[in-house]
Amino acid sequence: MGTVHENKQQKQERLLETAFSLFTSKGMAKTSISDIASAAGVAKGTFYLYFRDKYDLGNKLIARKSRTLFDHALARLEQERPSSVEDQMILLIDDLLDQMEKNPMLLRFINKNLSWGVFQNALHQTDTADNYDYLALFYEMLQMDDSVEWDEPLLMLYTIIELVGSTCHSIILEKNPTDLAHYKPILYRNVRSIIHNHQHPKKKTP
């Protein structure tokens, strides 16, 4: 039973990594399910045992690759442990940007195909080995300072993601209008401003 389960996992893994290679080299639109199955060395029917279609596979790839990025950033956060919420957010963003600058192929795939819904799903996945729920961790982070209350924290996260996502595409991939090293301090000032605009002092109970 264990061997059968392992073989299934190996086939799924092979399909995912093969699809990623084809999606990043040819593009998702020009990659067929037959292309993926053939390159992975499995029958086309085997593909449908794991994925509804190539877009389902693509969404799962985005979630997986995104979680890999978050795992790396979280490990850095655990190591450095900044004391404030905004410093933690900046550290996470800084690590993610550095990773994506080093891997433009991954960035191009994620950035081109990412939607807020897929991103939120990636944050909220709990099927990794360490069983992290990244969205829950985000809310835990906001509870660090018990003197502060948060207005629309999910919308705050959305706004920051949109800002950082635009930065990734324009500045990392196109180096327009400047490079990442020059833009980082400006970006982080704006992120801090967004965070400040979503928090207010907690009312003291009488």
Coordinates of C-alpha atoms in Angstrom, one line a residue:
M1 CA 0.0 0.0 0.0
G2 CA 2.8 2.3 0.9
T3 CA 4.6 1.6 -2.4
V4 CA 1.4 2.3 -4.4
H5 CA 0.9 5.6 -2.6
E6 CA 4.5 6.6 -3.2
N7 CA 4.2 5.8 -6.9
K8 CA 1.1 8.0 -7.1
Q9 CA 3.0 10.8 -5.4
Q10 CA 5.9 10.4 -7.7
K11 CA 3.7 10.6 -10.8
Q12 CA 1.9 13.7 -9.5
E13 CA 5.3 15.3 -8.6
R14 CA 6.6 14.5 -12.1
L15 CA 3.5 16.0 -13.7
L16 CA 3.8 19.2 -11.6
E17 CA 7.5 19.8 -12.3
T18 CA 7.1 18.9 -16.0
A19 CA 4.3 21.3 -16.3
F20 CA 6.3 24.0 -14.6
S21 CA 9.1 23.5 -17.1
L22 CA 6.8 23.7 -20.0
F23 CA 4.7 26.6 -18.7
T24 CA 7.9 28.7 -18.1
S25 CA 9.4 27.8 -21.5
K26 CA 6.4 27.7 -23.8
G27 CA 3.7 29.5 -21.8
M28 CA 0.6 27.9 -20.4
A29 CA -1.6 28.8 -23.5
K30 CA 0.8 26.9 -25.8
T31 CA 1.2 23.9 -23.6
S32 CA -1.4 21.1 -23.9
I33 CA -2.2 18.3 -21.5
S34 CA -0.8 15.9 -24.1
D35 CA 2.5 17.8 -24.0
I36 CA 2.6 17.6 -20.2
A37 CA 1.7 13.9 -20.0
S38 CA 4.1 12.9 -22.8
A39 CA 7.1 14.9 -21.3
A40 CA 6.3 13.4 -17.9
G41 CA 6.3 9.9 -19.3
V42 CA 2.7 9.1 -18.3
A43 CA -0.5 8.3 -20.2
K44 CA -2.8 11.2 -20.8
G45 CA -5.5 9.6 -18.8
T46 CA -3.2 9.5 -15.8
F47 CA -3.2 13.3 -15.8
Y48 CA -6.9 13.4 -15.0
L49 CA -6.4 11.3 -11.9
Y50 CA -4.7 14.3 -10.3
F51 CA -5.9 17.4 -12.1
R52 CA -9.2 18.6 -13.7
D53 CA -7.3 20.4 -16.5
K54 CA -4.1 22.3 -17.1
Y55 CA -5.5 25.4 -15.3
D56 CA -6.2 23.4 -12.2
L57 CA -2.6 22.1 -12.4
G58 CA -1.4 25.7 -12.9
N59 CA -3.2 26.9 -9.8
K60 CA -1.7 24.1 -7.8
L61 CA 1.7 25.0 -9.1
I62 CA 1.3 28.6 -8.1
A63 CA 0.2 27.6 -4.6
R64 CA 3.1 25.2 -4.3
K65 CA 5.7 27.6 -5.6
S66 CA 4.3 30.5 -3.5
R67 CA 4.4 28.3 -0.4
T68 CA 8.1 27.6 -1.1
L69 CA 8.8 31.3 -1.2
F70 CA 6.8 31.9 2.1
D71 CA 8.7 29.0 3.8
H72 CA 12.0 30.6 3.0
A73 CA 10.8 34.0 4.2
L74 CA 9.3 32.6 7.3
A75 CA 12.5 30.8 8.2
R76 CA 14.3 34.2 8.0
L77 CA 11.6 35.7 10.1
E78 CA 12.1 33.0 12.8
Q79 CA 15.8 33.6 12.7
E80 CA 15.8 37.4 13.0
R81 CA 12.6 37.9 15.0
P82 CA 12.0 41.7 14.5
S83 CA 9.9 43.1 17.4
S84 CA 7.2 45.1 15.6
V85 CA 4.5 44.1 13.2
E86 CA 5.6 46.4 10.5
D87 CA 9.2 45.3 10.8
Q88 CA 8.1 41.7 10.4
M89 CA 6.0 42.6 7.3
I90 CA 9.0 44.4 5.8
L91 CA 11.3 41.5 6.5
L92 CA 9.0 39.1 4.8
I93 CA 8.5 41.3 1.8
D94 CA 12.3 41.9 1.6
D95 CA 13.0 38.2 1.6
L96 CA 10.3 37.5 -1.0
L97 CA 11.6 40.2 -3.3
D98 CA 15.2 39.0 -3.0
Q99 CA 14.1 35.4 -3.8
M100 CA 12.1 36.5 -6.9
E101 CA 14.9 38.7 -8.2
K102 CA 17.2 35.7 -8.1
N103 CA 14.6 33.5 -9.9
P104 CA 13.0 35.6 -12.7
M105 CA 11.6 32.5 -14.4
L106 CA 9.6 31.6 -11.3
L107 CA 8.6 35.3 -10.8
R108 CA 7.4 35.5 -14.4
F109 CA 5.2 32.4 -14.0
I110 CA 3.7 33.4 -10.7
N111 CA 3.3 37.1 -11.6
K112 CA 1.6 36.4 -14.9
N113 CA -0.8 33.8 -13.6
L114 CA -1.4 35.0 -10.0
S115 CA -4.8 36.1 -8.9
W116 CA -5.8 37.2 -5.4
G117 CA -8.0 34.1 -5.0
V118 CA -5.1 31.8 -5.9
F119 CA -2.8 33.8 -3.7
Q120 CA -5.2 33.6 -0.7
N121 CA -5.5 29.9 -1.3
A122 CA -1.7 29.5 -1.3
L123 CA -1.5 31.4 2.0
H124 CA -4.2 29.3 3.6
Q125 CA -3.0 25.8 2.5
T126 CA -2.2 23.4 5.4
D127 CA -1.1 20.4 3.4
T128 CA 2.7 21.1 3.8
A129 CA 4.8 18.9 5.9
D130 CA 5.0 21.5 8.7
N131 CA 1.2 22.1 8.4
Y132 CA 1.6 25.9 8.5
D133 CA -1.5 28.0 7.9
Y134 CA 0.1 31.2 6.6
L135 CA -3.1 33.3 6.7
A136 CA -3.5 32.3 10.4
L137 CA 0.1 33.3 11.0
F138 CA -0.6 36.7 9.5
Y139 CA -3.5 37.2 12.0
E140 CA -1.3 36.0 14.8
M141 CA 1.4 38.6 13.8
L142 CA -1.2 41.3 14.1
Q143 CA -1.9 40.3 17.7
M144 CA 1.7 41.0 18.7
D145 CA 0.9 44.5 20.0
D146 CA -2.1 44.4 22.3
S147 CA -2.3 48.1 22.4
V148 CA -3.4 48.3 18.7
E149 CA -6.6 47.4 16.9
W150 CA -6.7 46.7 13.1
D151 CA -9.1 48.0 10.5
E152 CA -9.8 45.6 7.6
P153 CA -6.6 43.6 8.0
L154 CA -7.3 41.3 5.0
L155 CA -7.8 44.4 2.8
M156 CA -4.5 45.8 4.2
L157 CA -2.8 42.5 3.2
Y158 CA -4.5 42.7 -0.3
T159 CA -3.3 46.3 -0.8
I160 CA 0.3 45.4 0.2
I161 CA 0.3 42.4 -2.1
E162 CA -1.0 44.4 -5.0
L163 CA 1.7 47.0 -4.4
V164 CA 4.5 44.4 -4.1
G165 CA 3.2 42.5 -7.1
S166 CA 3.4 45.6 -9.3
T167 CA 6.9 46.2 -8.0
C168 CA 7.9 42.6 -8.9
H169 CA 6.7 42.9 -12.5
S170 CA 7.8 46.4 -13.4
I171 CA 11.1 46.7 -11.4
I172 CA 12.4 43.2 -11.2
L173 CA 11.4 41.9 -14.6
E174 CA 11.6 45.2 -16.6
K175 CA 13.9 47.3 -14.4
N176 CA 11.5 50.2 -15.1
P177 CA 11.5 52.9 -13.8
T178 CA 14.5 51.9 -11.6
D179 CA 16.2 48.9 -10.1
L180 CA 15.1 47.0 -7.0
A181 CA 17.9 48.2 -4.7
H182 CA 17.0 51.8 -5.4
Y183 CA 13.2 51.3 -5.0
K184 CA 13.2 49.2 -1.9
P185 CA 13.4 52.1 0.6
I186 CA 10.6 53.9 -1.2
L187 CA 8.5 50.7 -1.3
Y188 CA 9.0 50.0 2.4
R189 CA 8.0 53.6 3.4
N190 CA 4.8 53.1 1.5
V191 CA 4.2 49.7 3.1
R192 CA 4.7 51.2 6.5
S193 CA 2.2 53.9 5.7
I194 CA -0.4 51.4 4.6
I195 CA 0.1 49.5 7.9
H196 CA -0.2 52.7 9.9
N197 CA -3.4 53.6 8.1
H198 CA -5.0 50.3 9.1
Q199 CA -4.2 50.5 12.8
H200 CA -5.4 52.6 15.7
P201 CA -4.9 52.6 19.4
K202 CA -7.1 50.1 21.3
K203 CA -9.7 51.7 23.4
K204 CA -9.1 51.3 27.1
T205 CA -11.9 49.6 28.9
P206 CA -13.2 51.6 31.9

